[in-house]
Coordinates of C-alpha atoms in Angstrom, one line a residue:
X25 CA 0.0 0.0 0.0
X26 CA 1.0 3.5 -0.5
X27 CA 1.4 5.5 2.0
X28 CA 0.8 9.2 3.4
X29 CA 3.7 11.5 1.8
X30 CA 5.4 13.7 4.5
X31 CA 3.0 17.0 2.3
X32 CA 0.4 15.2 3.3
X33 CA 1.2 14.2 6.9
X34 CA 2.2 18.6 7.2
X35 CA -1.2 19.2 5.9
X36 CA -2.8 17.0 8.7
X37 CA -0.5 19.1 11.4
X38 CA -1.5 22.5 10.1
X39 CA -5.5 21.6 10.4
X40 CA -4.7 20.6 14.0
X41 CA -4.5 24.8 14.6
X42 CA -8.0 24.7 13.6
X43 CA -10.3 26.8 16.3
X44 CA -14.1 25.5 16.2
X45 CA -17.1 27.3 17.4
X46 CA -17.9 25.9 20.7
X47 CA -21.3 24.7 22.3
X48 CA -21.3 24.2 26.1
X49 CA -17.8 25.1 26.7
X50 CA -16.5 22.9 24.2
X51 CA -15.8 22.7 20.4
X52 CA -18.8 21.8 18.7
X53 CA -17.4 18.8 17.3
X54 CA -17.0 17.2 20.4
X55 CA -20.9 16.7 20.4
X56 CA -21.0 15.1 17.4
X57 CA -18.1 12.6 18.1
X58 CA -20.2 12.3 21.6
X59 CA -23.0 10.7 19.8
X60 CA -21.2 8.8 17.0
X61 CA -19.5 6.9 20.1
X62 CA -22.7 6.6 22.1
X63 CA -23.7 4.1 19.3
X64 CA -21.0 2.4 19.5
X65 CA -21.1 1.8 22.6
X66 CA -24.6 0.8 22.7
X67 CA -23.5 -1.7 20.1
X68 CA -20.8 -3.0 21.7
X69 CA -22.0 -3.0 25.4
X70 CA -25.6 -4.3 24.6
X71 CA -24.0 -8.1 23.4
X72 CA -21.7 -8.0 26.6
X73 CA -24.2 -9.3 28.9
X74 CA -25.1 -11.8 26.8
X75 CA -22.6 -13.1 25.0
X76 CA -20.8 -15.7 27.6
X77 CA -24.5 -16.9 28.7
X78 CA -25.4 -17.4 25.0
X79 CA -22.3 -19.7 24.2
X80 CA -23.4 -21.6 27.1
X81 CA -26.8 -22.1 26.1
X82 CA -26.5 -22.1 22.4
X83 CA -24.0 -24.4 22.2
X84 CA -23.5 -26.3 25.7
X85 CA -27.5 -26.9 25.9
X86 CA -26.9 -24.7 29.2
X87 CA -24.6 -27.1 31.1
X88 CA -22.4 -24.9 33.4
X89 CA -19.4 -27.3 31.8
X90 CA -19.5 -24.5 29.3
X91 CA -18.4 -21.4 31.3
X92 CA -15.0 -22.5 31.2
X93 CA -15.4 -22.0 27.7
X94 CA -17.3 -18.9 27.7
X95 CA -15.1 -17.1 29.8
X96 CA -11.7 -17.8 27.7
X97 CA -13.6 -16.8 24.4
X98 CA -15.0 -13.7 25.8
X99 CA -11.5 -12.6 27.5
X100 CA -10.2 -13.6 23.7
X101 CA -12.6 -11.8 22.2
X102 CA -12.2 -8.2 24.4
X103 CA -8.2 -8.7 23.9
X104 CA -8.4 -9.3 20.0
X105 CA -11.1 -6.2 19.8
X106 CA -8.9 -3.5 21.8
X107 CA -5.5 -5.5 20.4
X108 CA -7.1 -4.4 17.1
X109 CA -6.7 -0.9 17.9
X110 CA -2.8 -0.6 17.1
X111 CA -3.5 -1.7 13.5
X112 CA -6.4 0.9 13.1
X113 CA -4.2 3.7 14.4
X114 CA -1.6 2.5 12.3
X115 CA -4.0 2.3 9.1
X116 CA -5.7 5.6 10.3
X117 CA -2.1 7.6 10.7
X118 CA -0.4 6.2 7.2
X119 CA -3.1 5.5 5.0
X120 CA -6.6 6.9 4.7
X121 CA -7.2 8.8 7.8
X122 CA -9.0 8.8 11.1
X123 CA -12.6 9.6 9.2
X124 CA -12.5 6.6 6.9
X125 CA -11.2 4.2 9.1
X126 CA -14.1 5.3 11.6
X127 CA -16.5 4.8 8.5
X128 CA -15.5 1.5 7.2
X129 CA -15.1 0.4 10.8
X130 CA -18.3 1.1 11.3
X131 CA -19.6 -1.2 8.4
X132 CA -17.6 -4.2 9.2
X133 CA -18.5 -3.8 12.5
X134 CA -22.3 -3.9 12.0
X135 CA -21.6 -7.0 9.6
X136 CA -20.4 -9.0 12.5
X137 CA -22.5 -8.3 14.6
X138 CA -25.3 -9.8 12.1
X139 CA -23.5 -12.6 11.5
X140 CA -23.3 -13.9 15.2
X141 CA -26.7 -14.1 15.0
X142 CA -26.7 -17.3 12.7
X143 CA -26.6 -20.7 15.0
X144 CA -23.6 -22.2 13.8
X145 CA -20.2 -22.0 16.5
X146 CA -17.9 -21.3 13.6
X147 CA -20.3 -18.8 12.0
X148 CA -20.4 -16.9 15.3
X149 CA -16.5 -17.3 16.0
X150 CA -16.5 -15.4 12.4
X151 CA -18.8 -12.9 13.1
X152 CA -16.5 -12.2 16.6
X153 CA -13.5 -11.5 14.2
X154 CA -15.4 -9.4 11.9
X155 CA -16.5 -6.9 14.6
X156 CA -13.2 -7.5 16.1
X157 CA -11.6 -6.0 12.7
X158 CA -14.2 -3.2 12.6
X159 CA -13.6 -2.1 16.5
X160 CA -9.9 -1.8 15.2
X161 CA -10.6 0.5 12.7
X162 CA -13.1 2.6 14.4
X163 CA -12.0 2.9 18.3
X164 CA -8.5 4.4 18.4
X165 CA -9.5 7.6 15.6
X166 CA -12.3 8.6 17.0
X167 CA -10.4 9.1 20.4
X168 CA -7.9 10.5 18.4
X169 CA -10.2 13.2 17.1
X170 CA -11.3 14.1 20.7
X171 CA -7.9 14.7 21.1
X172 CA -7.2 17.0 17.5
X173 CA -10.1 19.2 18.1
X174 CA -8.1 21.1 21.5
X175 CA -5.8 23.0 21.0
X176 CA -2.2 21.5 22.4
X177 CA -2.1 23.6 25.7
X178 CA -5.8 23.7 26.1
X179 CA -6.9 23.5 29.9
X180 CA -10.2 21.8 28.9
X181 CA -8.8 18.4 27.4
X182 CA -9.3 16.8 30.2
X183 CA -13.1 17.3 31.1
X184 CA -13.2 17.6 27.1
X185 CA -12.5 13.9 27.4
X186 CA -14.6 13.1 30.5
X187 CA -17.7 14.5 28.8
X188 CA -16.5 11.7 25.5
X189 CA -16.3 9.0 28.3
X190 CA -20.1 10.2 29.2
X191 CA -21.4 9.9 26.1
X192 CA -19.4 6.2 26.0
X193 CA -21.2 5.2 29.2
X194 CA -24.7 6.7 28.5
X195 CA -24.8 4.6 25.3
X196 CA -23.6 1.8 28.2
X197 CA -26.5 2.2 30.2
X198 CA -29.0 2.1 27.6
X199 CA -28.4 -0.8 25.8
X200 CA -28.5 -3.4 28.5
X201 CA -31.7 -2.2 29.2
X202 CA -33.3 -1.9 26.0
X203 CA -31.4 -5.1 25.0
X204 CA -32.4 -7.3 28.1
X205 CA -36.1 -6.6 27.4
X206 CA -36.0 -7.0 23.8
X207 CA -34.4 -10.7 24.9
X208 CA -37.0 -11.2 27.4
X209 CA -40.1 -9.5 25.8
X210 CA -39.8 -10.2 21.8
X211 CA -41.1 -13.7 21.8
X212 CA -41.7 -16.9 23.3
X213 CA -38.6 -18.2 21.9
X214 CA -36.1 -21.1 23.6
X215 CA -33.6 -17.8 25.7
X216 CA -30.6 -18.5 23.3
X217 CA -33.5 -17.1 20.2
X218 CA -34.0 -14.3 21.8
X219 CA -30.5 -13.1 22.2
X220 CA -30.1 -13.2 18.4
X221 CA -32.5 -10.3 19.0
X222 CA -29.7 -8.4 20.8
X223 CA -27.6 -9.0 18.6
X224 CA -29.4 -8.0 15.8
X225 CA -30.0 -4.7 17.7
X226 CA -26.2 -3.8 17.9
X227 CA -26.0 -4.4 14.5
X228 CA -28.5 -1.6 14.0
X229 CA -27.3 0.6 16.7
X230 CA -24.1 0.8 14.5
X231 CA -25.1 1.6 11.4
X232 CA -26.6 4.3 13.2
X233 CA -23.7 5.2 14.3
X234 CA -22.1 5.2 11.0
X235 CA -24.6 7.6 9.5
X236 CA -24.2 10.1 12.2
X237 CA -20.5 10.2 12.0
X238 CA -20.6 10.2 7.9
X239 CA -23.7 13.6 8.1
X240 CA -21.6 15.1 11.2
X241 CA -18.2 14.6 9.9
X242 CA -17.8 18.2 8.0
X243 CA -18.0 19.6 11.4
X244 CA -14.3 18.5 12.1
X245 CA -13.2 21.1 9.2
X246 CA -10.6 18.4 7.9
X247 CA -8.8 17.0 10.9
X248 CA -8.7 13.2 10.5
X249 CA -9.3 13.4 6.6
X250 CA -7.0 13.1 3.5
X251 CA -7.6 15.2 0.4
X252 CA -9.2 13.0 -1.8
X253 CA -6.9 11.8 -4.7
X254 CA -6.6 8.8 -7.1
X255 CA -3.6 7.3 -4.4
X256 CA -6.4 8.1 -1.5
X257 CA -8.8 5.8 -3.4
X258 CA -6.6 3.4 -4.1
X259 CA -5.6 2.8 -0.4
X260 CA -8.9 3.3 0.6
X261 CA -10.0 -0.1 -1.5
X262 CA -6.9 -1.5 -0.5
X263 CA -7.6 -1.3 3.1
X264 CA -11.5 -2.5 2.8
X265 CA -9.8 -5.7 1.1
X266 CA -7.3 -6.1 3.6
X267 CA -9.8 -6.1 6.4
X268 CA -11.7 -8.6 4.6
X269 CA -8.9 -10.9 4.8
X270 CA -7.6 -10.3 7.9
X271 CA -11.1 -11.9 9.5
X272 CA -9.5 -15.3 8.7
X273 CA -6.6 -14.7 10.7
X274 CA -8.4 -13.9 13.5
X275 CA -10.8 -16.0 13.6
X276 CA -8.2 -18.6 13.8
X277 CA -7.1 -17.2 16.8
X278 CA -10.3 -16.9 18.4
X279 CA -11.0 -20.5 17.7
X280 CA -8.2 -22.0 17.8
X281 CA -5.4 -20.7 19.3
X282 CA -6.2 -20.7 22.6
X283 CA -5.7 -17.9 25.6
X284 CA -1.8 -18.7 26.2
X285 CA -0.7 -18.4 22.7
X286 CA -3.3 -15.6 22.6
X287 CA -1.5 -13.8 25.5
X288 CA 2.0 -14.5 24.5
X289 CA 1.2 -12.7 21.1
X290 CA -0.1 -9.9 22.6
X291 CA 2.9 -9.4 24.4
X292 CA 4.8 -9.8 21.6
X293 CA 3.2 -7.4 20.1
X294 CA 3.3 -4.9 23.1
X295 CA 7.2 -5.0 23.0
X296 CA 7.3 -4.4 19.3
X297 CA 4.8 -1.1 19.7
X298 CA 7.1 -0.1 22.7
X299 CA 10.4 -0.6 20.5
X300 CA 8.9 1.7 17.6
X301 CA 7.7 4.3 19.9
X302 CA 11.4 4.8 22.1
X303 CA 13.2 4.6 18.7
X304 CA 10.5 7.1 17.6
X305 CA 10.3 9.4 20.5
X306 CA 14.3 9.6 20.4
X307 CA 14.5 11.7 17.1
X308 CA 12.2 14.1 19.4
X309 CA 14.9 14.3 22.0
X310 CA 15.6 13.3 25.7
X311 CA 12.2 14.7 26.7
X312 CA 9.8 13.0 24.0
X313 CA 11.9 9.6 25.1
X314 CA 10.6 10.3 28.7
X315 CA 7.6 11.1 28.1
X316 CA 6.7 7.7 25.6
X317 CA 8.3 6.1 28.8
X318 CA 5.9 7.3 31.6
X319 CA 3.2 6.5 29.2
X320 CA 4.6 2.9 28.9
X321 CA 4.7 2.4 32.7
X322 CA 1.2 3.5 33.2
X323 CA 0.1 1.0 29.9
X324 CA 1.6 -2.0 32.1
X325 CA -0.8 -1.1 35.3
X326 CA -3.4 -0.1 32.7
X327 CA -3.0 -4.1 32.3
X328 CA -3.5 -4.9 36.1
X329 CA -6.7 -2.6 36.1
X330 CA -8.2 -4.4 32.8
X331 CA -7.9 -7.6 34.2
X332 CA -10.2 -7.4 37.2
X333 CA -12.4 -4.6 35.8
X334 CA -13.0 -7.2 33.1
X335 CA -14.5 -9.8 34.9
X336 CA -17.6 -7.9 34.5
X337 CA -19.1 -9.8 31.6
X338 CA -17.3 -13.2 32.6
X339 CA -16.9 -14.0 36.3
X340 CA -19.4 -11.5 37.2
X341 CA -22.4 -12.7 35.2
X342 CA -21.8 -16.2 36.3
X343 CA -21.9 -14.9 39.8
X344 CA -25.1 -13.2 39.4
X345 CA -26.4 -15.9 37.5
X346 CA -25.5 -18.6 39.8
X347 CA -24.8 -16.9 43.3
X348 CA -26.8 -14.0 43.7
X349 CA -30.1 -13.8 44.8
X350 CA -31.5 -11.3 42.1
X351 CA -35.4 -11.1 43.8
X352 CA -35.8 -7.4 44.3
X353 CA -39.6 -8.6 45.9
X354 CA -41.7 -11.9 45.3
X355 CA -42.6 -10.7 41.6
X356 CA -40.2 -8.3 41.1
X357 CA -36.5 -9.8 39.8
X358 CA -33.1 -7.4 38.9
X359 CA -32.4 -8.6 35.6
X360 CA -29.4 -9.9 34.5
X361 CA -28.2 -7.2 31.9
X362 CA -29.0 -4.4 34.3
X363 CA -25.5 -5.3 36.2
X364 CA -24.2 -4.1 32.8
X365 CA -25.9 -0.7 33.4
X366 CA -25.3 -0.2 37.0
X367 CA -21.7 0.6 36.1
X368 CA -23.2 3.2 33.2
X369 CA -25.4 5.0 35.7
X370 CA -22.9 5.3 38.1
X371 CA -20.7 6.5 35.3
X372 CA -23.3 9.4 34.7
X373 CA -23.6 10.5 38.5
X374 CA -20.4 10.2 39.4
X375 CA -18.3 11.4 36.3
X376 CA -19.3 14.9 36.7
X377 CA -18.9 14.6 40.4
X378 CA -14.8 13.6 40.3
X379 CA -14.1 15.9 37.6
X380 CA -15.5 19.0 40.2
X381 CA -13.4 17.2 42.7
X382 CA -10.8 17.4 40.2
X383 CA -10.8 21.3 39.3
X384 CA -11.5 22.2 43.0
X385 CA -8.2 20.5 44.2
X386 CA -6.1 21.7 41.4
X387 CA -8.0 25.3 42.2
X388 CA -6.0 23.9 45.5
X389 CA -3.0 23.3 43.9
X390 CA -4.2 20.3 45.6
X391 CA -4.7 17.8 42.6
X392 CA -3.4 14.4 42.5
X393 CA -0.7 13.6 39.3
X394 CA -1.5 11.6 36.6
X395 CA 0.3 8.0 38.3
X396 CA -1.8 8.8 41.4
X397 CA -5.2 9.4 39.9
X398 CA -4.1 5.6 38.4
X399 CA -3.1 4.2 41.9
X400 CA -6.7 5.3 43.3
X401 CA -8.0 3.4 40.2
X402 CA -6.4 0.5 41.2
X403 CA -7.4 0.6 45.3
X404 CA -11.0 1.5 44.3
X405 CA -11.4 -1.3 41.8
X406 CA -9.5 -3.7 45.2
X407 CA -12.1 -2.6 47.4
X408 CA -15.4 -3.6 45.4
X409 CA -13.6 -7.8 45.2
X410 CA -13.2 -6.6 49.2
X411 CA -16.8 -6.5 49.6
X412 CA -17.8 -9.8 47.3
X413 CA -15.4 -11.6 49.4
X414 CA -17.1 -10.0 52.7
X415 CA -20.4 -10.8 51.2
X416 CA -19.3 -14.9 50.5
X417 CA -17.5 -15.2 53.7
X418 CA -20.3 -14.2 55.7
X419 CA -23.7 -13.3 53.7
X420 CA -24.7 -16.5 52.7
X421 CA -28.3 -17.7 52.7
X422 CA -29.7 -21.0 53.2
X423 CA -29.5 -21.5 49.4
X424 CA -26.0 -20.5 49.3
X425 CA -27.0 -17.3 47.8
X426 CA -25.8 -13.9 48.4
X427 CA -27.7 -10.8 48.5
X428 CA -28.0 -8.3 45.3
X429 CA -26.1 -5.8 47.5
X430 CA -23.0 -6.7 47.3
X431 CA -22.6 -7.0 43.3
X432 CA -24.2 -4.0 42.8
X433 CA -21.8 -2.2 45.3
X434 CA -18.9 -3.9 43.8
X435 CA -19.9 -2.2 40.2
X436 CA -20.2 1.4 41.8
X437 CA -16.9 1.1 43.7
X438 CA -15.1 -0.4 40.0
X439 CA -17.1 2.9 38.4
X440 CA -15.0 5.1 41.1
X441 CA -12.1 3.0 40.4
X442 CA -12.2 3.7 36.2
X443 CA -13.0 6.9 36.7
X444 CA -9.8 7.6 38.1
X445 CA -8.4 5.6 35.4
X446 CA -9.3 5.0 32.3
X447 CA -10.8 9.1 31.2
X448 CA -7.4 10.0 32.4
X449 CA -5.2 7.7 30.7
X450 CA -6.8 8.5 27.3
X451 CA -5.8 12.3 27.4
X452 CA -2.3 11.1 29.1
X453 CA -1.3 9.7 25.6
X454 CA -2.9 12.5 23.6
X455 CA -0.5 14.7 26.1
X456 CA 2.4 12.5 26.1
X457 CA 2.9 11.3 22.9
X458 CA 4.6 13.0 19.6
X459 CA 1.3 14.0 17.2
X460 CA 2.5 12.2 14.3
X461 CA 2.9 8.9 16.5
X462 CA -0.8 9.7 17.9
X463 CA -2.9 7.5 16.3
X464 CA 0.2 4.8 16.8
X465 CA 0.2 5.4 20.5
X466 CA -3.6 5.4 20.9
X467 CA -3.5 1.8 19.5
X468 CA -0.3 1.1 21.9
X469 CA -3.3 1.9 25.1
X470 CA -5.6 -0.5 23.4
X471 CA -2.6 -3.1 23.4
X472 CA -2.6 -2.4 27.0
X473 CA -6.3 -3.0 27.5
X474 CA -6.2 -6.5 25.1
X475 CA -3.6 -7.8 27.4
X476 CA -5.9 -7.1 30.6
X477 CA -8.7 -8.3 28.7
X478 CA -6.9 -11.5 27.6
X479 CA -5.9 -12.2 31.5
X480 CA -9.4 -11.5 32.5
X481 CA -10.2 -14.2 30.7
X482 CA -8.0 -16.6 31.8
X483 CA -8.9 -15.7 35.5
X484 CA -12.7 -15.9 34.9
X485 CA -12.0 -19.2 33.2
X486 CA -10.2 -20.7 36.4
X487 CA -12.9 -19.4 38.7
X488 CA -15.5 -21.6 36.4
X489 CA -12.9 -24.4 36.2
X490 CA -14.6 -27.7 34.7
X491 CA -18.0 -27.8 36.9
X492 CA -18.7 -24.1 36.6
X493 CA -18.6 -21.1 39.2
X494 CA -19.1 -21.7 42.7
X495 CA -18.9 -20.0 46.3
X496 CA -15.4 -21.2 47.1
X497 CA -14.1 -21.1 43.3
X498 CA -15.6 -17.3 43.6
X499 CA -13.8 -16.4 47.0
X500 CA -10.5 -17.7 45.8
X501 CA -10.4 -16.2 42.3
X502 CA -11.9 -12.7 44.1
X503 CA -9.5 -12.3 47.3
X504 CA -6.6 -12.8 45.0
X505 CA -8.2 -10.1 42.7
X506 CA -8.4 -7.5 45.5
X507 CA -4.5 -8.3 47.0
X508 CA -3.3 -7.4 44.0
X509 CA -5.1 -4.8 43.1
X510 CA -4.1 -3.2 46.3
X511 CA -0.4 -4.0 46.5
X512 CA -0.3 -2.5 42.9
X513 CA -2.3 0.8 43.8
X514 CA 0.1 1.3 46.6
X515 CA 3.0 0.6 44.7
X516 CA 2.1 3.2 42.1
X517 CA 1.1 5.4 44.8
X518 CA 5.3 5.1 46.0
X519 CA 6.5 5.5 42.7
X520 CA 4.5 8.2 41.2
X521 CA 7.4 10.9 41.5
X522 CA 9.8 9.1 40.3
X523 CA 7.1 8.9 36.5
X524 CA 6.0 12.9 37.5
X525 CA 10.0 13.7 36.7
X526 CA 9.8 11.3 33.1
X527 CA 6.1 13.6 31.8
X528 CA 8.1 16.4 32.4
X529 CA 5.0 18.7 33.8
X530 CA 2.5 16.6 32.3
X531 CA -0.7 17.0 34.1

């Protein structure tokens, strides 16, 4: 393929000094990416309480042999989907530009999730790698945008990015709703029928998405497009064929390679992104190499983070499945997929309330840095497994149930604990990292997350073991979750001068 020349690349850098009009405080764009995302979300956050409980019953007749299973290909399919990432920015940076690759990601996207409605296992493994593909394409540039349309030094990055994290968690907390009763209300069908109706509703919720983003996408003035030329179209088909065939690839690591070789790739991978971004950030100087280093440090506890936080749509809907007692009153029951949206709710309260906390402490001077906003990501996501493992210890009923409680509190203490995090580390690399390695670096974060993602697969998969998830399976798998999430927050919290020296006034 041919590739950006450098004319090209200095036109992308001078539309980057674009000023927008603004609309709530913010460039106007920012809306539109707000919504473009929200669909996205709704797509991709609607299947995730359904997925592992429709392997089971689609194609383990519902026999709780098949969590195991479940687990291991959802943790595959999450690392694969954010692992993704560093070949969209890639594509996005050097070949067609952030607003195609969010458009034909969008396509492929909806594609797959069509075709994982048809009741075939290898069918549905190829319809996980054709979203996987999409999600590539699409997540890393349209971050990247948020990013493009502040100015370098602009003050409002931050909550510019907090209010983009809102829009990704209200399109959260709508889609297990609507999604859950669609499964429940649509027909009379045998449970695993009616989650092809989810399904089918992502699909939709993404070509939605596409539309939005293709109508809004002259707001942006330029920034993430290419002038169009013969080469741009070209590249352009080049790139839709490429994704094509890169389906089989992944599909052949979904269902077959396993979650070991799975992991060991990713890392692979990891140290090949971190290679190109020092040897990248050391044209730039001693304090570009610094800074790609801090951002590397934080990736690897990004990792930690990922790997419990994840457990959301494995370990956790198992344990609420299997182990909670769900009966709000004698008729009244909290449905499974609204777990899913307890996290989005709390992401909607609460979002608004840190980031005040936020500008009030720096008003302070006050304000923790960047490493320590991470560290309190990692002790509050340790203190919701503190209170499962409270709950199993002593909370039991006579059916060896626990109460609704304790999940649900678990879910609002891991909101506190991402919000800490993962807003923060997304403007951290649009901050830290060189703009023409952006899009790169973006997908490096992703990396991160896959890793995480792949682990919190593996760890799910071990709590389900052959038999399935139980109370004592549960209680080992979530003590050791919340030791190490502690002794990793509180490490972090020791070190985080030492990585405030390498960001070089980074805040």
């Amino acid at each position: 393929m041919t590739t950006l020349s450098s004319t090209a690349d200095d036109v992308e850098i001078n539309k980057s000094i674009l000023e927008y009009d603004e609309l709530w405080g913010h460039p106007k764009p920012l809306w539109m990416l707000f919504m473009a995302e929200f669909w996205e979300r709704f797509a991709f956050y609607g299947i995730r309480w359904a997925l592992t409980l429709y392997i089971v019953a689609q194609f383990f007749n519902g026999d709780a042999s098949g969590q195991n299973f479940a687990s291991n290909t959802y943790g595959a399919y999450l690392a694969l989907v954010y692992g993704s990432a560093i070949f969209g920015g890639y594509v996005a940076d050097k070949i067609i530009g952030a607003q195609h690759s969010i458009l034909v990601g969008a396509l492929i996207m909806s594609a797959g999730f069509f075709l994982i409605m048809l009741p075939s296992q290898s069918f549905f493994m190829i319809g996980l790698a054709t979203i996987i593909v999409g999600n590539g394409l699409f997540k890393p540039n349209i971050s990247n945008l948020v990013g493009k349309i502040y100015q370098k030094n602009d003050s409002r990055r931050d909550r510019g990015f907090s209010i983009f994290y809102m829009g990704i968690n209200a399109g959260a907390m709508v889609s297990p709703i609507a999604t859950q009763w669609l499964a429940s209300t649509l027909t009379d069908t045998p449970m695993m029928d009616n989650y092809k109706a989810v399904f089918a509703a992502a699909g939709i919720g993404m070509l939605i998405s596409y539309v939005w983003f293709y109508i809004g996408r002259r707001q942006l003035k330029g920034i993430g497009s290419i002038e169009k030329t013969p080469t741009r179209t070209k590249n352009l088909l080049y790139v839709i064929a490429g994704s094509m065939l890169s389906i089989i690839p992944v599909y052949l690591l979904m269902a077959y390679a396993g979650a070991q070789v799975l992991g060991w790739l990713l890392f692979a991978l990891f140290i090949g992104l971190a290679i190109i971004l020092l040897k990248g950030a050391q044209k730039e100087g001693r304090m570009a190499l610094d800074k790609i280093i801090a951002c590397l440090i934080m990736c690897i506890f990004n990792v930690i983070f990922v790997m419990f936080f994840e457990q959301a749509g494995s370990s956790f809907t198992f344990l609420a499945q299997n182990i909670v007692n769900r009966n709000i009153t004698e008729v009244v029951e909290f449905k499974l997929a609204w777990f899913q949206s307890v996290n989005a709710v709390s992401i909607l309260v609460l979002a608004p309330v840190v980031t005040m906390i936020w500008l009030a402490m720096a008003k302070c001077k006050i304000e923790p840095s960047i490493p320590r906003k991470f560290a309190l990501g990692l002790l509050g996501t340790g203190l919701g497994f503190l209170v499962l493992v409270y709950a199993l210890e002593n909370l039991l009923d006579a059916n060896n149930m626990i109460p609704l409680w304790p999940l649900a509190a678990c879910y609002v203490l891991h909101t506190v604990g991402e919000l800490c995090l993962a807003p923060i580390g997304l403007s951290m690399v649009s901050k830290l990292v060189p703009a023409s390695m952006a899009g790169f670096a973006f997908g490096g974060w992703f990396l991160s997350t896959a890793i995480g993602s792949n682990f919190s697969g593996i760890l799910a998969g071990s709590m389900s073991g052959k038999t399935g998830i139980t109370v004592d399976s549960a209680l080992t798998g979530f003590t050791f979750s919340f030791w190490l999430l502690m002794a990793s927050g509180i490490f972090l919290f020791i070190i985080a001068p030492f990585i405030n020296k390498l960001m070089h006034g980074v805040k």
